[in-house]
C-alpha atoms as one frame of an Amber mdcrd trajectory, in Angstrom:
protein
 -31.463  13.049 -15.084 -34.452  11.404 -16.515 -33.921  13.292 -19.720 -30.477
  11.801 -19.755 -31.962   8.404 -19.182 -34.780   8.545 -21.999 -32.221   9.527
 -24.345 -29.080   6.658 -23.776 -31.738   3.292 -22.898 -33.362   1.551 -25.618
 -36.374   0.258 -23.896 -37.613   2.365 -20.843 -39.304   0.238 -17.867 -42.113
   3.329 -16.375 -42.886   1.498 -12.919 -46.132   3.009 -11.536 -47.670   2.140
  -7.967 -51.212   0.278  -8.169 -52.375   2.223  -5.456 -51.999   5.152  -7.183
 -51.895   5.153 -10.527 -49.979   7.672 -12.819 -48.685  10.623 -11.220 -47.120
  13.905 -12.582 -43.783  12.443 -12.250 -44.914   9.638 -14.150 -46.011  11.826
 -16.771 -42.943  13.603 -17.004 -41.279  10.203 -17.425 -44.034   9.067 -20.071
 -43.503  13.313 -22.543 -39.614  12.565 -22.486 -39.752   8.612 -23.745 -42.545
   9.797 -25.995 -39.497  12.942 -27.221 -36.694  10.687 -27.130 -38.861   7.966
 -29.124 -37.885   5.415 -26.913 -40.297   2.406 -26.079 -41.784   1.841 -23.334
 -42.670  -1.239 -21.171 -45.070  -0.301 -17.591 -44.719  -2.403 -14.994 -47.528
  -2.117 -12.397 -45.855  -2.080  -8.757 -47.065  -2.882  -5.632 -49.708  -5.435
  -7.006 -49.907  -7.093  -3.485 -51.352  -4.198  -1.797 -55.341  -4.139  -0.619
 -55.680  -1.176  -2.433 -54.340  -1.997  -5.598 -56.345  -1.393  -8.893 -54.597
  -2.482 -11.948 -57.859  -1.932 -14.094 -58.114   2.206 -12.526 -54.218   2.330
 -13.088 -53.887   1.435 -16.671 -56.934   3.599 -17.340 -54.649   6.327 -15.759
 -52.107   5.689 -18.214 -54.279   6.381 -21.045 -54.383  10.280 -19.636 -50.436
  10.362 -20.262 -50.769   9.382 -23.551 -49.915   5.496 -23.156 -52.459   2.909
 -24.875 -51.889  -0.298 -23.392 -52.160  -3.414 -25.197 -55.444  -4.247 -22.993
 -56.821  -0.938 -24.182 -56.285  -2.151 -27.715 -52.819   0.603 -27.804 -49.234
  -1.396 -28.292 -47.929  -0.886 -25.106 -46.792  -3.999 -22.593 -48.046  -4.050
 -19.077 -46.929  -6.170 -16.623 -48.284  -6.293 -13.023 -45.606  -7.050 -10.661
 -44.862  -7.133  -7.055 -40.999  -6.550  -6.113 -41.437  -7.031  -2.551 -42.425
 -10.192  -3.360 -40.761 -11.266  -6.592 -44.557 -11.753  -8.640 -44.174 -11.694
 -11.873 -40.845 -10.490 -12.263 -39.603 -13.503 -14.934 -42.899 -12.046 -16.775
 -41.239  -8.480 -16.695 -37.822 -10.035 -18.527 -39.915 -12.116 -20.880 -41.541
  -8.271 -21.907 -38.156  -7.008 -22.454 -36.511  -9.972 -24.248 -39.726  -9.996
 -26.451 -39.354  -5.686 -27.252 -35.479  -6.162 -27.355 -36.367  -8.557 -30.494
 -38.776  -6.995 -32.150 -36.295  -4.121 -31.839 -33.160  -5.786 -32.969 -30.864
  -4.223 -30.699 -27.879  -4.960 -31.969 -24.710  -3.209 -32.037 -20.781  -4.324
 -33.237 -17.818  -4.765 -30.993 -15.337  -3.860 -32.959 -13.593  -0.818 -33.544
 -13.371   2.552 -31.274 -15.974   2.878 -28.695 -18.230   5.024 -28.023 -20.749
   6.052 -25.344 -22.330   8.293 -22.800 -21.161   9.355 -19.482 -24.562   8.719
 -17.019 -22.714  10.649 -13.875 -19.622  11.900 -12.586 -18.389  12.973  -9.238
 -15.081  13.624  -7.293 -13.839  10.041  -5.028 -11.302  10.252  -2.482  -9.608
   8.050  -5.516 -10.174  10.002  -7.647 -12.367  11.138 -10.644 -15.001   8.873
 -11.830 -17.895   8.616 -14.030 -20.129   6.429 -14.670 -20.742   5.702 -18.763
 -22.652   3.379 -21.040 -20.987   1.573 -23.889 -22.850   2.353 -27.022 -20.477
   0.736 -29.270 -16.933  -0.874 -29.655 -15.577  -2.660 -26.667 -13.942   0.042
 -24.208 -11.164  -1.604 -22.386  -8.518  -0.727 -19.826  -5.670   1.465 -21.350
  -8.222   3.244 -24.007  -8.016   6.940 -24.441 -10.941   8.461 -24.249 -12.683
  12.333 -24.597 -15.699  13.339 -22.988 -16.484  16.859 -23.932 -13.661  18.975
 -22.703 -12.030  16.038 -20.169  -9.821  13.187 -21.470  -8.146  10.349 -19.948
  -6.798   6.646 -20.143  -8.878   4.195 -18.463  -7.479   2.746 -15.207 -10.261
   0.735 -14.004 -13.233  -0.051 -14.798 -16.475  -1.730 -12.868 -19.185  -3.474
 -12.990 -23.123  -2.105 -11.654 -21.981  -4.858  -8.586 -18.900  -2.559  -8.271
 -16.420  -5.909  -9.243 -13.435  -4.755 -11.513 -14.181  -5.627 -14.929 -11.339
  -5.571 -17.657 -13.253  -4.787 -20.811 -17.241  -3.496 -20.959 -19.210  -4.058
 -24.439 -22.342  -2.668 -25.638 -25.138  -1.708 -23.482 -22.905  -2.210 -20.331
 -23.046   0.610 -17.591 -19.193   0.801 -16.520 -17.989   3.005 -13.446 -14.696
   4.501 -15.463 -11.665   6.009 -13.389  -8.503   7.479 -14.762  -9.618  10.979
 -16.004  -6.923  13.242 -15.854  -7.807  16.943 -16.259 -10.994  17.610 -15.098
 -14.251  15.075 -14.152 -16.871  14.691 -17.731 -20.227  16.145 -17.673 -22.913
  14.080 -17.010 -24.735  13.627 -20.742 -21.645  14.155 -22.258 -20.680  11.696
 -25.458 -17.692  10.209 -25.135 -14.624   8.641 -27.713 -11.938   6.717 -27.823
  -9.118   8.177 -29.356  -5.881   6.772 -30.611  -3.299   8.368 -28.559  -3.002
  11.133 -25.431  -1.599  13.299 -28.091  -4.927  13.389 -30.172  -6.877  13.697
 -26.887  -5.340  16.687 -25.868  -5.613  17.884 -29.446  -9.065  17.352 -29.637
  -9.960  19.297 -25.819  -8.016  22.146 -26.825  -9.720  22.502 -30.352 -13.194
  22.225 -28.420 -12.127  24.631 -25.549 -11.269  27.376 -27.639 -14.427  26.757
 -29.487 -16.249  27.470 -26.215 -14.361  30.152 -25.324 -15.242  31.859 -29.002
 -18.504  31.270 -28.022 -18.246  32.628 -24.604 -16.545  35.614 -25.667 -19.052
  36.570 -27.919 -22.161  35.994 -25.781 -19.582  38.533 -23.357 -19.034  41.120
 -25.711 -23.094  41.079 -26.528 -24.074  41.610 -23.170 -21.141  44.210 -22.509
 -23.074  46.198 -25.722 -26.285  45.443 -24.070 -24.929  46.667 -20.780 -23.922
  49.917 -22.604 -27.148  50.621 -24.610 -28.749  50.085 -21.097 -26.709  52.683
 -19.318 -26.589  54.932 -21.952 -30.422  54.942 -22.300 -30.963  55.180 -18.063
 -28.189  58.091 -17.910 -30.291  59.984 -20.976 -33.635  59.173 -19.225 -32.020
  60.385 -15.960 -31.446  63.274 -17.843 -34.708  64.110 -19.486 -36.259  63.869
 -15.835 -33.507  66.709 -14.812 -34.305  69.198 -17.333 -38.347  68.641 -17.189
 -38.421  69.505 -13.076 -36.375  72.962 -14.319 -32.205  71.975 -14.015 -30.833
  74.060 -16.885 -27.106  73.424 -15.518 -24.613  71.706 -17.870 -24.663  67.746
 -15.603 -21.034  66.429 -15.329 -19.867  63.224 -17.557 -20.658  59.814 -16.225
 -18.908  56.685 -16.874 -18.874  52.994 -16.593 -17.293  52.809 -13.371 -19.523
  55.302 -11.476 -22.446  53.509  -9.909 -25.861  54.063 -11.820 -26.936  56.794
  -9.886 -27.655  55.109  -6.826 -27.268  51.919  -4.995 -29.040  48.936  -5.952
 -31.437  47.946  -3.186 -33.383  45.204  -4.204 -33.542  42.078  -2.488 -31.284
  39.424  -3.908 -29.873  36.170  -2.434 -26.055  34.776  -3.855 -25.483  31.352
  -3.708 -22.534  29.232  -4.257 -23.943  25.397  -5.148 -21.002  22.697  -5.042
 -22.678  19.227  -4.833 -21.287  15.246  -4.607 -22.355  14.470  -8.574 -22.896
  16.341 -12.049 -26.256  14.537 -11.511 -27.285  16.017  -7.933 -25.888  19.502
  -9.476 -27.806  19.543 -12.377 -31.286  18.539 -10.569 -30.666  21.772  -8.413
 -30.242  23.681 -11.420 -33.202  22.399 -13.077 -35.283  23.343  -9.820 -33.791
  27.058  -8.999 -34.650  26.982 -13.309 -38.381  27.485 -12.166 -37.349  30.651
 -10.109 -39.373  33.490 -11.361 -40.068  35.772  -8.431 -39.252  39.884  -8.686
 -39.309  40.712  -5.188 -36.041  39.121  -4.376 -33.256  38.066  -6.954 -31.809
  35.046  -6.802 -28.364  34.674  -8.049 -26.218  31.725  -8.753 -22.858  33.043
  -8.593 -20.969  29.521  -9.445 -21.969  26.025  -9.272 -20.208  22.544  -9.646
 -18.417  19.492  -8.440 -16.301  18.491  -5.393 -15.469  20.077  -2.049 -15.437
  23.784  -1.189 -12.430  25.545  -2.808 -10.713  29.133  -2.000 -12.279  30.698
  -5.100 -15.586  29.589  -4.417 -15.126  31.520  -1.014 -13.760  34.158  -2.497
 -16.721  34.779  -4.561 -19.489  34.263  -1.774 -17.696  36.713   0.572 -17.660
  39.799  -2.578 -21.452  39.175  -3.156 -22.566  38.555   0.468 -23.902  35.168
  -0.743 -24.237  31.763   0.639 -22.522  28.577  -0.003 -24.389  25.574   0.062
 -23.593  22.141  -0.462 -25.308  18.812  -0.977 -24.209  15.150  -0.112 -20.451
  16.424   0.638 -18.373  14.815   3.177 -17.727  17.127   6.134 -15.966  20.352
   5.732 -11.583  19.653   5.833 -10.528  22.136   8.822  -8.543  24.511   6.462
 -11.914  25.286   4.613 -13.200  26.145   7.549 -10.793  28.345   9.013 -11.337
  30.226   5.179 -14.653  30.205   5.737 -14.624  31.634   9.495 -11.998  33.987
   8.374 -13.925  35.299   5.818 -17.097  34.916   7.255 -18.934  33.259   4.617
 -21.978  31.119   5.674 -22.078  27.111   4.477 -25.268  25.578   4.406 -24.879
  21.633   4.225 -27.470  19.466   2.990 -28.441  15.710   2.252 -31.830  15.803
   1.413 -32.909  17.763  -1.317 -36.049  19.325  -0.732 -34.371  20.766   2.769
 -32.298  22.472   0.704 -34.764  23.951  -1.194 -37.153  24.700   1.870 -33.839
  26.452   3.020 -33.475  28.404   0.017 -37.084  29.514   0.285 -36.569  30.418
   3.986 -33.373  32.687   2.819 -35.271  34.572   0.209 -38.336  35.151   2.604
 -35.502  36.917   4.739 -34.626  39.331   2.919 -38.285  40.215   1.160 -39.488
  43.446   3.176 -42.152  43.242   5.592 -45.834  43.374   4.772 -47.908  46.253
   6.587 -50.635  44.480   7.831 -53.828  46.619   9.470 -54.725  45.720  13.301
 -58.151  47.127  14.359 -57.984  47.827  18.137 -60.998  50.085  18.762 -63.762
  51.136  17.141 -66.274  54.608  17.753 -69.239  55.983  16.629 -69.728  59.970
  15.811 -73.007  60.807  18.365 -72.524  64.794  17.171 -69.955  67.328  16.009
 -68.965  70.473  17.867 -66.889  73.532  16.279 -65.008  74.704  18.815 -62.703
  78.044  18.140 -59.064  77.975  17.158 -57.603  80.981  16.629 -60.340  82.658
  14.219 -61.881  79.839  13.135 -63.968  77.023  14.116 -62.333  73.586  14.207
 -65.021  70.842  13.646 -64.693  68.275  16.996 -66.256  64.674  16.951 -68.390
  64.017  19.924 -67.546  59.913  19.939 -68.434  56.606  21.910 -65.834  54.040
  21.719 -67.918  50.973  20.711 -65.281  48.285  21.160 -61.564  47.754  22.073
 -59.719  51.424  22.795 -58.908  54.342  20.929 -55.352  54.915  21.211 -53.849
  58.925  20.432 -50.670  57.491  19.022 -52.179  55.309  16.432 -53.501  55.877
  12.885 -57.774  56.678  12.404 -60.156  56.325   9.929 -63.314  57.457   9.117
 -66.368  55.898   7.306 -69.254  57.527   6.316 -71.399  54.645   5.364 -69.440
  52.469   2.775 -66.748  55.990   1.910 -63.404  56.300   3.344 -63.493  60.216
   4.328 -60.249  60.184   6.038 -57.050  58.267   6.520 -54.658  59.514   9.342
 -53.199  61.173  12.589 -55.119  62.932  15.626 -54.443  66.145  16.663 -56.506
  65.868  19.707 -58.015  63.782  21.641 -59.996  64.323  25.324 -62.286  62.786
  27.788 -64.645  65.814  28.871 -62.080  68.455  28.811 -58.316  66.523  29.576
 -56.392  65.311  27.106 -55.970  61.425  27.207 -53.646  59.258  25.488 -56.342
  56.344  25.461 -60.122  55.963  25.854 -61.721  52.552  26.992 -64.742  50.746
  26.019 -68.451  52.742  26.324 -66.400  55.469  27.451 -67.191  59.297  25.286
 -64.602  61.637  23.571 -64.234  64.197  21.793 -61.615  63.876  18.388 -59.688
  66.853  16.473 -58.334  65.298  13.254 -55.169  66.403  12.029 -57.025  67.164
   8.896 -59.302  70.070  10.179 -61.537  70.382   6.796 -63.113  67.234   7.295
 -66.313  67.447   8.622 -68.201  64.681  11.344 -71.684  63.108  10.771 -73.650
  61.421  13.319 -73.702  58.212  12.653 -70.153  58.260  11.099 -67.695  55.090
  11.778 -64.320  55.558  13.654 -61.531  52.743  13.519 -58.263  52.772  15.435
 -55.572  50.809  14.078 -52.525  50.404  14.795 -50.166  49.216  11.446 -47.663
  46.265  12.182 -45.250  44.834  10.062 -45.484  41.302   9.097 -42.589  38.519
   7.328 -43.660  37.566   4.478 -42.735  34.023   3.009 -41.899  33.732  -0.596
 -44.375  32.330  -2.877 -42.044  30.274  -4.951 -42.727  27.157  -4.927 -41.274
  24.397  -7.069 -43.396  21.584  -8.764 -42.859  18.371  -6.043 -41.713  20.559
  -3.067
């Protein structure tokens, strides 16, 4: 969204807090006016806080890569309170004074043109929200944004009054779209008829679909290479471990060999606005993680639909939606019927810490060790088994218990000698299940070749599995 903004405004106003100077939003603000070339004008908020430094803050800017004019650079800053009104007249001065030195100027006449800001679905319909970049758009136009087209119907003003005509520079709210709702950054025209407008949509969606077919058909060969090299690796493997036996044909439709079992989460996102959408899709963007895939099945605009349900219920996924008005009661009987989870959202980082908590679900559990006794070897005995002598550790449980059931180890100074089961375990000559504090034993290892040391370390642990929690974690969340 910021990109969107850096590249349709002529003169970008970067508001930064006193208090705290610039932050890494503001520098993400500061790289995409310096990409878009866009000038820029800081206004210092906030100035009538106690703790407000406008000397420390401008110095803050200079670490983003913005001189200001104090600094002996060429950018205006103005320090400004909007709580209470300081300085604002100040602020438009700034941006009267840039807009000249600019010359922003831009003709009326002819066809318009423009950008489309936002979009979303209205219980009147489809509207976006665009910026007149030239030509006057009025009411009756024909216009094409991308692959959507319609004639306006209305059109109003940022203090949502109905406006008849909107010139140059003027952010419009646009209704009167007829096939589907624009994309947000999408450039849009005015055309001379409905004909040409449907002309021009069906020239650019079988453009994309070119385009889309052949990305298809390059991953369907990439697919193939894929398979072909797995089934001959498969093979390989086969005949090196002695299978001389002529293998039977594979093909596409047989699974590769076995079931997929990695961890994966499929989501459905539907959200209010292109805008909301496409800061989601920035964010799940910086997903990186191996452990658990996480797939976006389908994405966009407007309420739950049947196909969207439809999807989430083949893939075991989840649909989630943000800022949507409540679920109509025949998308949720779909949904119950098919059993298909919704998670609803207004607030966008509890969407994401919901996404994180659904991907930390399905990661597998982490064996973690839990020491409950430890023992110290006082001697070793060989006692006879059979026809041989079975070495026998003559113990003193130091702390905790020793537990039969459980998993040992033994240290011989900082060396790990052994790693495993008991065989036997006895307080003077009865076999015991456990042995308490400063109490002795004697220990038979399942491992009978290992040999006891006075002095030797004994742990009992017992191994329990523990959730893990994903460590993705987006910049700002």
């Amino acid at each position: 969204m910021r990109a969107r903004g850096a590249n349709v405004t002529d003169i970008i106003v970067l508001v930064v807090a006193a208090e705290d100077g610039a932050m890494q939003q503001t520098k993400e603000s500061a790289d995409l006016a310096h990409e878009s070339g866009t000038p820029i004008i800081v206004a210092i908020n906030k100035i009538d806080k106690p703790d407000a430094d406008i000397k420390k803050c401008e110095e803050s800017l200079i670490s983003i890569g913005i001189q200001p004019e104090s600094m002996g650079g060429d950018v205006q800053v103005v320090p400004i309170s909007a709580l209470k009104g300081t300085n604002i007249s100040l602020l438009v001065e700034s941006l009267v004074t840039q807009a000249e030195l600019l010359e922003l100027k831009e003709t009326v006449k002819g066809k318009s043109e423009g950008t489309v800001i936002e979009s979303e679905v209205r219980p009147e319909g489809k509207v976006a929200t665009c910026i007149i970049r030239r030509g006057t758009l009025k009411r009756g136009c024909v216009i094409v944004a991308d692959t959507a087209w319609g004639k306006v119907r209305n059109m109003f003003n940022s203090q949502g009054s109905p406006v008849t005509k909107a010139l140059p520079g003027t952010p419009v709210q646009v209704t009167g779209w007829r096939n589907r709702i624009p994309p947000a950054g999408a450039e849009f025209l005015e055309v001379d008829s409905e004909k040409r407008a449907k002309e021009v949509v069906s020239f650019r969606e079988d453009k994309y679909q070119k385009i889309k077919d052949e990305k298809a058909l390059k991953e369907i060969e990439q697919k193939r290479e894929e398979h072909l090299q797995h089934y001959q690796e498969y093979r390989e493997k086969k005949l090196e471990l002695g299978f001389r036996r002529k293998m039977r044909r594979t093909t596409p439709l047989e699974k590769q060999f076995k079931e997929d079992t990695h961890p994966r989460l499929c989501i459905v996102l539907k959200g209010d606005v292109d805008g909301s959408v496409d800061a989601i899709l920035n964010i799940l963007d910086s997903y990186q993680s191996e452990e658990c895939s996480l797939e976006l099945l389908n994405f966009g605009v407007g309420s739950i639909t049947p196909n969207d349900i439809d999807l989430a219920k083949s893939f075991n996924g989840i649909i989630y939606t943000f800022n949507l008005p409540n679920i109509t009661a025949d998308v949720k009987y779909l949904l119950n019927e098919n059993k298909v989870p919704v998670h609803q959202h207004n607030i966008i980082y509890r969407l994401i810490e919901d996404l994180q908590d659904e991907i930390s679900k399905r990661l597998p559990p982490l064996p973690v060790e839990e020491i409950i006794g430890e023992a110290v070897v006082n001697e070793e005995f060989l006692v006879s088994e059979g026809k041989s002598k079975v070495p026998v550790a003559g113990c003193r449980c130091l702390s905790g218990f020793l537990k039969k059931s459980e998993l040992f180890r033994v240290i011989r100074s900082t060396d790990t000698i052994f790693d495993g089961e008991l065989e036997s375990l006895k307080h003077v000559k009865k076999e015991v299940e456990t042995i308490k504090k400063d109490v002795d034993c004697g220990l038979m290892l399942k491992e009978k070749s290992i040999r006891f040391h006075p002095g030797d370390k004994i742990l009992c642990y017992h191994l329990k599995m523990v959730n893990r929690r994903t460590d993705w974690n987006p910049t700002g969340f």
